XYZ file of C-alpha atoms in Angstrom:
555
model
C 69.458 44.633 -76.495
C 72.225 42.657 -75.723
C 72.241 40.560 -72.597
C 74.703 41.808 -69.785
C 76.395 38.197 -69.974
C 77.120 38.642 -73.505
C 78.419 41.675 -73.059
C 80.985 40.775 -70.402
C 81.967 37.294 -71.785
C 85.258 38.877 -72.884
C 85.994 38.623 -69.230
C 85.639 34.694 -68.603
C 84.030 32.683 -65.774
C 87.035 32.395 -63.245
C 89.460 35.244 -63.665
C 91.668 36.695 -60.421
C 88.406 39.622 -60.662
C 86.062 36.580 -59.897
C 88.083 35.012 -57.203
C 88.376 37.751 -55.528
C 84.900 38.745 -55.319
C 83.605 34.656 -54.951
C 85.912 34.237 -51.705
C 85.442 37.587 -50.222
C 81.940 37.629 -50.416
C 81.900 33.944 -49.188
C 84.244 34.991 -46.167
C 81.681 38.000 -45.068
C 78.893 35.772 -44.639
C 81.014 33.283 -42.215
C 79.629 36.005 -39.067
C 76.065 35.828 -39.896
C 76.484 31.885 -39.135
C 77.175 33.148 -35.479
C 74.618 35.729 -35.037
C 71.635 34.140 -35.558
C 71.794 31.267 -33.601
C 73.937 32.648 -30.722
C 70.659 33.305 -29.316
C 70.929 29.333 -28.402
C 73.519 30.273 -26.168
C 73.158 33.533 -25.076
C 69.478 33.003 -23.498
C 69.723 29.263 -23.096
C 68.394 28.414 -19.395
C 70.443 26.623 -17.035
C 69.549 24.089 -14.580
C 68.281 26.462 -11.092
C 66.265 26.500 -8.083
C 65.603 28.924 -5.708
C 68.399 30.577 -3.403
C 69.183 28.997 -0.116
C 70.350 32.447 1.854
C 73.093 31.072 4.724
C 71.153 29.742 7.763
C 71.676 27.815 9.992
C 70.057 24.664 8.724
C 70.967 21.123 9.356
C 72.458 19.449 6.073
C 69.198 17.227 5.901
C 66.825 20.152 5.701
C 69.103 21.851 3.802
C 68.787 19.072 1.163
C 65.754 18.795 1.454
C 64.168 22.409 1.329
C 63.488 22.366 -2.517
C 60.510 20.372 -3.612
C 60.486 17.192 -5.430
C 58.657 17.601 -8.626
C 57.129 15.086 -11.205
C 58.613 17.099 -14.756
C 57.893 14.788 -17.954
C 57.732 11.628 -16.346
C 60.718 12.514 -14.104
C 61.862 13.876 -10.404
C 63.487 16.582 -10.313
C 63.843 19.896 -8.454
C 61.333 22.508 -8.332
C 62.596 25.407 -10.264
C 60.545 27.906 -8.788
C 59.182 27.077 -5.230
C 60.995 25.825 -1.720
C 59.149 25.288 1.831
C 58.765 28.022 4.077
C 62.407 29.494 4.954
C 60.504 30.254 8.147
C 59.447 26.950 9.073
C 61.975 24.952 7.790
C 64.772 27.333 10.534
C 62.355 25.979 13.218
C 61.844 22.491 12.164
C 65.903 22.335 11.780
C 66.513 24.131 15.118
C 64.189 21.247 17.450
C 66.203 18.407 15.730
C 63.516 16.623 13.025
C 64.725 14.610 10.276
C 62.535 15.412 7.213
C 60.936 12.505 5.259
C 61.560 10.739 8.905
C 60.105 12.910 11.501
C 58.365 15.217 9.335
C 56.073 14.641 6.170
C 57.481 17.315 3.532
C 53.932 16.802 1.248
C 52.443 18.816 4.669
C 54.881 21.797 4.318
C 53.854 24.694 3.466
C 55.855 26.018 -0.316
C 56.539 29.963 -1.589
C 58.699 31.588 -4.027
C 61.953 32.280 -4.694
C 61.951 35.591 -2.620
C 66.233 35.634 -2.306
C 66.560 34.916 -5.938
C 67.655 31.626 -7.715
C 70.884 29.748 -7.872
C 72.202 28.457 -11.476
C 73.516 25.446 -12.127
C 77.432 26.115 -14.162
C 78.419 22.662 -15.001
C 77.467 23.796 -19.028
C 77.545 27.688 -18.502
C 78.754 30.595 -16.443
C 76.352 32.603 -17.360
C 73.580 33.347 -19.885
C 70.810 36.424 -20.311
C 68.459 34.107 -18.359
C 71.097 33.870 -15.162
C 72.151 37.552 -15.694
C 68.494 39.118 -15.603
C 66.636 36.376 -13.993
C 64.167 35.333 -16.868
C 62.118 32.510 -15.172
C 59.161 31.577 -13.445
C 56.916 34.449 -13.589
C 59.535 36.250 -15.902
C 59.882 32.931 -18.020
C 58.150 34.477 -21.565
C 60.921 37.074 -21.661
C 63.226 34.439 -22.608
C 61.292 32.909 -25.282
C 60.781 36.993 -26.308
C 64.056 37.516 -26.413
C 64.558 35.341 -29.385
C 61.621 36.731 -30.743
C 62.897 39.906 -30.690
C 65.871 38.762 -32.950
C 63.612 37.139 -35.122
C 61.445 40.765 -35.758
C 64.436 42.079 -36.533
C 65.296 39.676 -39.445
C 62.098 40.300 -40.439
C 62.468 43.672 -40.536
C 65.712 43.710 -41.854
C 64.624 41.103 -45.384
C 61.439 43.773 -46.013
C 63.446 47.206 -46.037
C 66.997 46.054 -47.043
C 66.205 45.040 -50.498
C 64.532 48.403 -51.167
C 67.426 50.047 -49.637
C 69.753 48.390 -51.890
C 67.570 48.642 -55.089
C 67.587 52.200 -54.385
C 71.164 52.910 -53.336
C 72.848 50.103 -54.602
C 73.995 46.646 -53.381
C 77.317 47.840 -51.860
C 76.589 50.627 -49.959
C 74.039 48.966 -47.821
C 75.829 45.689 -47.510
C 78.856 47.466 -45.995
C 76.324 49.921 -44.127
C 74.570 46.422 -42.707
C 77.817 44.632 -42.127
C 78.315 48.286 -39.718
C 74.827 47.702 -37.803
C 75.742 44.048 -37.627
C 79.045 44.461 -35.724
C 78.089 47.723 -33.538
C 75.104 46.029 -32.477
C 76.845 42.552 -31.166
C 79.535 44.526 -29.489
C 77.345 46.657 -27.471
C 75.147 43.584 -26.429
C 77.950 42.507 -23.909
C 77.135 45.765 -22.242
C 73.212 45.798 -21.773
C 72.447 47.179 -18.309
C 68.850 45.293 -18.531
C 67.156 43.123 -20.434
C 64.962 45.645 -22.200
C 68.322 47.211 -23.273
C 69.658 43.784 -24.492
C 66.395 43.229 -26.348
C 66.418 46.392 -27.995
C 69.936 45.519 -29.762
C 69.662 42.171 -30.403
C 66.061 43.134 -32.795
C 68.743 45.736 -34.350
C 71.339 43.002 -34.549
C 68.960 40.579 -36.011
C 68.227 43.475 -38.633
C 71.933 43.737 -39.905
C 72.528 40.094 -39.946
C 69.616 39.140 -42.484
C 70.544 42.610 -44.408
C 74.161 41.910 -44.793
C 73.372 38.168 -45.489
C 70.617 39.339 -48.635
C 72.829 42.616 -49.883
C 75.590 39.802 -50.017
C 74.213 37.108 -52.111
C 72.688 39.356 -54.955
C 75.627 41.550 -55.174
C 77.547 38.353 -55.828
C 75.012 36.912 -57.953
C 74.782 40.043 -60.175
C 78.450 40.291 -60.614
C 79.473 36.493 -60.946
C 78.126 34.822 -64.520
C 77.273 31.500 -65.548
C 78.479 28.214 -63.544
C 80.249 30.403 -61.156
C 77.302 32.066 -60.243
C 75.437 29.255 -59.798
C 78.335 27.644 -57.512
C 78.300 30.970 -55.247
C 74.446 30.942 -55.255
C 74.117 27.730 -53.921
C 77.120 26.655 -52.180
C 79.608 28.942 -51.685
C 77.446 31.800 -49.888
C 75.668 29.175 -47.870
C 78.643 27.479 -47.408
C 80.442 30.270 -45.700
C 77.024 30.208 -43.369
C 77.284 26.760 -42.382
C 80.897 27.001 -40.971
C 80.010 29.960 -39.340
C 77.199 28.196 -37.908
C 79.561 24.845 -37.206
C 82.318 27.674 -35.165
C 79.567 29.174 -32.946
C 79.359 26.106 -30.638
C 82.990 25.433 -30.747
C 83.353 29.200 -29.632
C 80.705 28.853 -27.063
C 82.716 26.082 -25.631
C 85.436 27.990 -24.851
C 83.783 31.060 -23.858
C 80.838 30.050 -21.923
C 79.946 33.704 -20.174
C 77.559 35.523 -22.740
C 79.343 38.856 -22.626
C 82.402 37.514 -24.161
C 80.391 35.131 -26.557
C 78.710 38.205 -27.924
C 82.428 40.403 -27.948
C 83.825 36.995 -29.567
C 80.782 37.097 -32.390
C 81.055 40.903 -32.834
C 84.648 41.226 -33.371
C 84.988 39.526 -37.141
C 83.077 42.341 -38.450
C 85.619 44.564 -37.865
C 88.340 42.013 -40.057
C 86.034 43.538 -43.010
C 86.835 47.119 -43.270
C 89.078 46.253 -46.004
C 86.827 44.747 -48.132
C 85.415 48.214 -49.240
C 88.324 48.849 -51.378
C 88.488 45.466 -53.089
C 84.889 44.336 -53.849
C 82.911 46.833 -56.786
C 79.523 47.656 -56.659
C 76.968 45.674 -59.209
C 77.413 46.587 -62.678
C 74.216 45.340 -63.507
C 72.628 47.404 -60.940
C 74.646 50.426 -62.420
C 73.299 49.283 -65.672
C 69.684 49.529 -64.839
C 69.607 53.031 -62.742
C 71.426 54.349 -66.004
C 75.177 54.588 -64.394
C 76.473 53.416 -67.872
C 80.062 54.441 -67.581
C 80.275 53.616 -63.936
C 79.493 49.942 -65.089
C 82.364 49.952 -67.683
C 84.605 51.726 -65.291
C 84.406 48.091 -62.925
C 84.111 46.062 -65.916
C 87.231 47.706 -67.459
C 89.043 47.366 -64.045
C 87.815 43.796 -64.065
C 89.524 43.177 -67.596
C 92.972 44.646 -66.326
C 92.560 42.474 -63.007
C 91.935 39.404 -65.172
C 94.598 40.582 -68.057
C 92.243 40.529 -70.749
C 91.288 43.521 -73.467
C 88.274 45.335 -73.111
C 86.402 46.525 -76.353
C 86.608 50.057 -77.208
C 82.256 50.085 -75.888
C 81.332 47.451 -73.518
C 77.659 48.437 -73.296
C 76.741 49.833 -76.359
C 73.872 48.622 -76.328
C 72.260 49.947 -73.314
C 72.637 53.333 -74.239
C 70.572 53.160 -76.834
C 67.765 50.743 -76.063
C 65.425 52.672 -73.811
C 62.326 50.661 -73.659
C 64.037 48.390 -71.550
C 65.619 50.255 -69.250
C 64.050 53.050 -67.226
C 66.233 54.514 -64.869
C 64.470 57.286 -64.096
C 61.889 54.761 -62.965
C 62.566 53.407 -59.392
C 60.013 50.243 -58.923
C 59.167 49.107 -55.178
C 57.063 46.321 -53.903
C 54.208 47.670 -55.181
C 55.380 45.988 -58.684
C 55.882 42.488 -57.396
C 51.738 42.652 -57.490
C 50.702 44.917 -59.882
C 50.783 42.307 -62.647
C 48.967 38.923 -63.057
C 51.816 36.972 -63.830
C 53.992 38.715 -61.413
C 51.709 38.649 -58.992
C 50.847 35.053 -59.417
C 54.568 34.044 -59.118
C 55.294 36.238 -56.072
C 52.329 34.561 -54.300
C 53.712 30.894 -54.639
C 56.800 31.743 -53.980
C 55.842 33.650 -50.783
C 53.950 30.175 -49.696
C 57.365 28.309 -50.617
C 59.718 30.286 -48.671
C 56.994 30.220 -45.767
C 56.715 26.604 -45.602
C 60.617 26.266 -45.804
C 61.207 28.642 -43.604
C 58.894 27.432 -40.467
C 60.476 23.885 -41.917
C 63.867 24.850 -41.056
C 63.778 27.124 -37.820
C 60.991 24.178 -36.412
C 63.428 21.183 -37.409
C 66.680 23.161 -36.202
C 65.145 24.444 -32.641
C 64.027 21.086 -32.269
C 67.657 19.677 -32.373
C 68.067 19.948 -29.046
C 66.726 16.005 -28.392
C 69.745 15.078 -30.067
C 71.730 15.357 -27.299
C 71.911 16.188 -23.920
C 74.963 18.736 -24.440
C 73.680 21.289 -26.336
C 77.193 22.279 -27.990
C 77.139 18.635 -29.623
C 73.614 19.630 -30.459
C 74.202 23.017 -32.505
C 77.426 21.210 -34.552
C 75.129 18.156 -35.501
C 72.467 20.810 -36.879
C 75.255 22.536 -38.725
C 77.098 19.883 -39.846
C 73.978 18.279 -42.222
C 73.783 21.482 -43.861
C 77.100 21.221 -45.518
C 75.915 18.167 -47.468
C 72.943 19.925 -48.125
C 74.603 22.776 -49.601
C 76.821 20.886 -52.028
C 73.756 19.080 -53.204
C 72.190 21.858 -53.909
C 75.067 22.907 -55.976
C 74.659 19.725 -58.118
C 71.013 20.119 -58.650
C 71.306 24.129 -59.740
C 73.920 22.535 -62.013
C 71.630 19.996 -63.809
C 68.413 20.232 -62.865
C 64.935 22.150 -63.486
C 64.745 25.053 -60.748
C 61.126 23.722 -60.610
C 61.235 20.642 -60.391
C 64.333 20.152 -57.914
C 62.097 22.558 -55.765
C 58.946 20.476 -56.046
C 60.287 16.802 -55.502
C 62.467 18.543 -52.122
C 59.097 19.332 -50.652
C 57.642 16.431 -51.607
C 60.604 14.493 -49.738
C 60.984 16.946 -47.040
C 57.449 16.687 -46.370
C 57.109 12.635 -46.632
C 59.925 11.905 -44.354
C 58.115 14.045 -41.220
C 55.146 12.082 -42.013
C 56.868 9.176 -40.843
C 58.394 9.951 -37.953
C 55.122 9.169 -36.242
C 54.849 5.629 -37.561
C 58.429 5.034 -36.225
C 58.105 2.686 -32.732
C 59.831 4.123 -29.564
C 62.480 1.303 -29.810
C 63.603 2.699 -32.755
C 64.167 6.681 -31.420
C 67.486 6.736 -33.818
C 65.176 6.102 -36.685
C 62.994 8.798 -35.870
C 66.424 11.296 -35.450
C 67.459 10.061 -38.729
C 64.105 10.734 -39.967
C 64.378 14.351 -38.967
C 67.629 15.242 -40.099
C 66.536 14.048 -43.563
C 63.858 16.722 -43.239
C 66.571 19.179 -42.051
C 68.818 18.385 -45.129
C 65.962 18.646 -47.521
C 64.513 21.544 -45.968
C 68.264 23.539 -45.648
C 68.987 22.236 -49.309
C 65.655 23.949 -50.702
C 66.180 27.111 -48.786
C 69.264 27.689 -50.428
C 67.779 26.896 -53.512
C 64.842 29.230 -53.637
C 67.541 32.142 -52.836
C 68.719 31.191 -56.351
C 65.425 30.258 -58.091
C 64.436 33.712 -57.011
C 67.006 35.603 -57.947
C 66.458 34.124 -61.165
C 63.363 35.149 -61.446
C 63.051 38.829 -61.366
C 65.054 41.428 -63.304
C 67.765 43.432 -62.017
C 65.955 46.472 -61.082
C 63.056 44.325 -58.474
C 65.596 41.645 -57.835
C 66.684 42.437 -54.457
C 63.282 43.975 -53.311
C 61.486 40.775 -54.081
C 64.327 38.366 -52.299
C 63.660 40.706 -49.547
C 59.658 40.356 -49.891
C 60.025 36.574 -49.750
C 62.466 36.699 -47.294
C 60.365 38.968 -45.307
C 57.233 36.096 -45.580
C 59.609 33.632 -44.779
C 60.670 35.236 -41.611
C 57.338 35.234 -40.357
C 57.336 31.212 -40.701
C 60.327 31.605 -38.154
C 58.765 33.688 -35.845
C 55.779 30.914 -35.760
C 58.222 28.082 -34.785
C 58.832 28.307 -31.535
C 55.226 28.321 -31.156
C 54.679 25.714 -33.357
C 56.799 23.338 -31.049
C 54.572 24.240 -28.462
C 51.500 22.065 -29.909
C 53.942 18.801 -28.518
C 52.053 19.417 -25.460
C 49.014 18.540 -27.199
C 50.241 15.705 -29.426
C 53.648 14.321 -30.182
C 53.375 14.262 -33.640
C 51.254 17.302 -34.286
C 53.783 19.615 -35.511
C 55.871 17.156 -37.899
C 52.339 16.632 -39.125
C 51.874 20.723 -39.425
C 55.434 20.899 -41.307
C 54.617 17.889 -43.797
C 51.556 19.084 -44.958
C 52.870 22.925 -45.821
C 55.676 21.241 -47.546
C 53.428 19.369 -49.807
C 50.933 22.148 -50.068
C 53.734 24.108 -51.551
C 54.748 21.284 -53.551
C 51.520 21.257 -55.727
C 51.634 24.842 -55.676
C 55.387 25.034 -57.071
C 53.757 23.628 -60.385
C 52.287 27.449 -61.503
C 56.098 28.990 -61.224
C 58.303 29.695 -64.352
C 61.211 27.795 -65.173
C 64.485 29.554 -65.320
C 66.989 26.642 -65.899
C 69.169 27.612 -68.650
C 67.997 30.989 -69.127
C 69.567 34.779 -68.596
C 68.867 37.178 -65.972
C 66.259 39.405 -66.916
C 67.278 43.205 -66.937
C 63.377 44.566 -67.097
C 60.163 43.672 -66.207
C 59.387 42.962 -69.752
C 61.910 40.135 -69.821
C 60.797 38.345 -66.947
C 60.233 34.890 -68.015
C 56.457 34.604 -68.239
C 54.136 31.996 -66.154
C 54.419 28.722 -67.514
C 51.560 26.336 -66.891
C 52.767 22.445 -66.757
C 51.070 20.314 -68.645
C 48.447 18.121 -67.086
C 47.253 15.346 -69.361
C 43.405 15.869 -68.151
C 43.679 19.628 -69.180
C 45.020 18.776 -72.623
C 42.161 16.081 -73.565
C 39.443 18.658 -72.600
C 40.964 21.957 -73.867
C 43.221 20.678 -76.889
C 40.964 22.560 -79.075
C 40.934 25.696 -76.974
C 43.427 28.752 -77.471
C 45.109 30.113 -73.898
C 45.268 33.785 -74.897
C 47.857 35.576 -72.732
C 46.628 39.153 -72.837
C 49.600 40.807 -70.764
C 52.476 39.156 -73.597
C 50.147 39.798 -76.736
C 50.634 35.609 -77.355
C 48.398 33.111 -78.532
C 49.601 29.491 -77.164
C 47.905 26.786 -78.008
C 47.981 23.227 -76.363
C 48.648 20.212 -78.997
């Protein structure tokens, strides 16, 4: 059968077709950099203490009514505690100076019973201010990110079967829908339950979109320009997105009109429907023959080139290949042994990177005390990491690039805990080298993947791994948590999955150089490296690979 990029070479690499689709695509990935980290803004906490109600209290005792507290080796207000309102009126009223007249460690302390005031020197407001999500409501902030978290989850498990089923456009436009509706009517929860509710069904269009969006471009882009999209140009269009969240924030520093500001791009898109095609490859494999050389055809006029009389010949009349009648689910990324074996490691790899990323990029607020400086320095070191990534798709084994980034990833958070406190910008530098690695291998794997798996599983497996990798950024948050413990425990925790997967990156195929596979019987086999001490004892053994009917042996 002939491959898909043979059979569309007549069209070129970079054609006005191509452009098109390369910078639109690009462009409708830009609002998923604000939606899922505007949760850094929208349920940030501000500085607060409890409400002082007007009384008639001296300034002194007025000053003085919040509790000093010891917080990290520091004073500061207690957030969730004052003395006695009661007291303190009669205390004020008889004319005693507090710290002078009376000791305050003698006072009698309760809760915020009039509510809390927030501090607005960085916000106005935020979901924490609006709802009052601390002290004994404090985990429903944490759970509100959560929440957006479940629903990327969600979203990378059922939006690859989805689009395997009824096609990459369809659902990307349908996700780009949920995306926008979703952000929009955020601004307008009544309670935080409400707000939860759509920001798990936000979470779910942004990770849907983002996925339907990269293979649909990857499927319809060929050779270097693929590869260019794949692991620059999508992510790229991320990143500023990303970058323009905190410089949006900054201006708009009330969460209702952050989330109106993040919701209406979506709604710039509409037009897109009419100018990007649905997969031909896709078409291909559900048996949509002349649907595929309808776009292709269209493709050739956009690009002013000549069409042959039949583009896909071929695939009409090979049928052992293609199966269209046959509609394979994620049952089929297991029922194999070298499938499954392959869909294992790269489940540990995307976990590992994943926990990596979300750990390392949560963690960014020690940067710097303004956390708009904070979120730009995170974004701004995955741009380089992006266009490296490029460069090594470019030239370089998709398994080994992947195996020496974990290696480095993982050996630069190991040494953040050798680095002395005098040297804290070593240890910062330190980390962002394991943010760059980690954000440069993430956007790799959504390549190597791709790669991987023929067009008929392809999106259901990114959104398998994806899926698996989402649960790694669930864990992070929690993960941070273990600081409390020991310092170093979690770079230690990060470092060691990184190399884990390292070792375990060793098993995958290699799919430098190679085409996309249209079936399950093309997908590139296991290839086992080969280890020196494995060839001196088994040179003389046969590796019989029952599955391929091939008998390899090892010189």
């Amino acid at each position: 059968m002939k491959d898909y990029d043979e059979s569309t070479a007549f069209l070129g690499q970079w054609g006005r077709f191509q452009q098109v689709v390369f910078f639109l695509l690009c462009a409708s990935i830009v609002p998923n950099g604000f939606g899922v980290f505007s949760v850094v803004f929208l349920t940030d906490i501000p500085r607060h203490h409890c409400l002082i109600p007007e009384e008639n209290l001296t300034q002194d005792w007025r000053d003085a009514i919040i509790p000093i507290e010891v917080v990290n080796g520091k004073q500061e207000q207690s957030r969730c505690s004052r003395y006695r309102l009661d007291v303190v009126r009669n205390l004020s009223a008889q004319g005693f100076i507090p710290g002078r007249d009376i000791n305050l460690t003698e006072l009698e302390q309760e809760g915020c019973v009039d509510g809390w005031s927030y501090s607005k020197d960085i916000y106005q407001s935020t979901v924490v201010s609006e709802f009052d999500l601390v002290c004994s409501d404090q985990w429903k902030q944490p759970f509100t990110s959560t929440a957006c978290f479940l629903g990327i989850l969600v979203g990378s498990f059922i939006s690859g079967q989805l689009s395997d089923r009824f096609g990459r456009k369809p659902v990307f436009f349908a996700t780009m829908a949920v995306q926008t509706i979703f952000s929009f009517c955020q601004a307008f929860s009544p309670s935080w339950m409400v707000f939860t509710i759509l920001i798990f069904f936000n979470g779910l269009g942004q990770i849907s979109n983002y996925v339907s969006g990269f293979v649909l471009g990857t499927e319809i882009l060929t050779g270097d320009v693929r590869v260019i999209f794949s692991s620059m140009g999508v992510c790229l269009g991320f990143a500023i997105g990303y970058m323009i969240l905190p410089l949006i924030a900054f201006f708009l520093r009330d969460w209702k009109s952050l989330s109106l500001a993040i919701s209406l791009p979506g709604v710039l898109y509409i037009p897109l429907w009419w100018l990007i095609p649905e997969s031909p490859r896709w078409l291909l494999s559900q048996g949509r023959v002349e649907e595929a050389e309808a776009i292709v055809r269209n493709a050739a006029k956009t690009n002013r080139v000549e069409a042959p009389t039949v583009i896909f010949k071929d695939y009409r009349a090979h049928d052992d290949d293609m199966h269209p009648q046959e509609h394979l689910n994620v049952i089929s990324l297991v029922k194999t042994q070298s499938v499954r074996s392959t869909t294992v490691i790269l489940c540990l790899v995307w976990f590992s990177l994943s926990i990596g990323y979300y750990g390392l990029s949560l963690n960014t607020s020690r940067l710097h005390a303004n956390p708009y400086i904070s979120c730009f320095i995170s974004a701004a070191v995955e741009v380089p990491a992006y266009m490296f990534c490029w460069l090594t798709l470019k030239y370089f084994p998709r398994r080994l690039s992947v195996i020496c980034i974990l290696l480095l990833g993982g050996v630069s958070l190991y040494l953040i805990q050798l680095v002395p406190e005098t040297l804290s910008e070593l240890a910062v530098a330190l980390e962002m080298l394991g943010k760059l690695v980690i954000t440069n291998g993430t956007s790799l794997m959504y390549a190597y993947t791709a790669e991987l798996y023929p067009t008929v599983l392809r999106n259901t497996a990114e959104g398998v791994c994806i899926t698996v990798s989402r649960i790694g950024s669930c864990l992070a948050p929690f993960l941070l948590q273990l600081r409390e413990s020991f310092e170093y425990l979690p770079y230690i925790i990060l470092g060691t999955l990184a190399v884990v997967s390292a070792f375990a990156a060793f098993f995958l195929p290699e799919s430098f150089g190679k085409p996309l596979p249209q079936s399950i019987q093309q997908m590139q086999k296991r290839e086992s490296m080969k280890c020196p001490c494995i060839t001196r004892k088994e040179h003389l053994k046969p590796v019989v690979h029952l599955e391929s009917r091939l008998i390899v042996k090892h010189e």
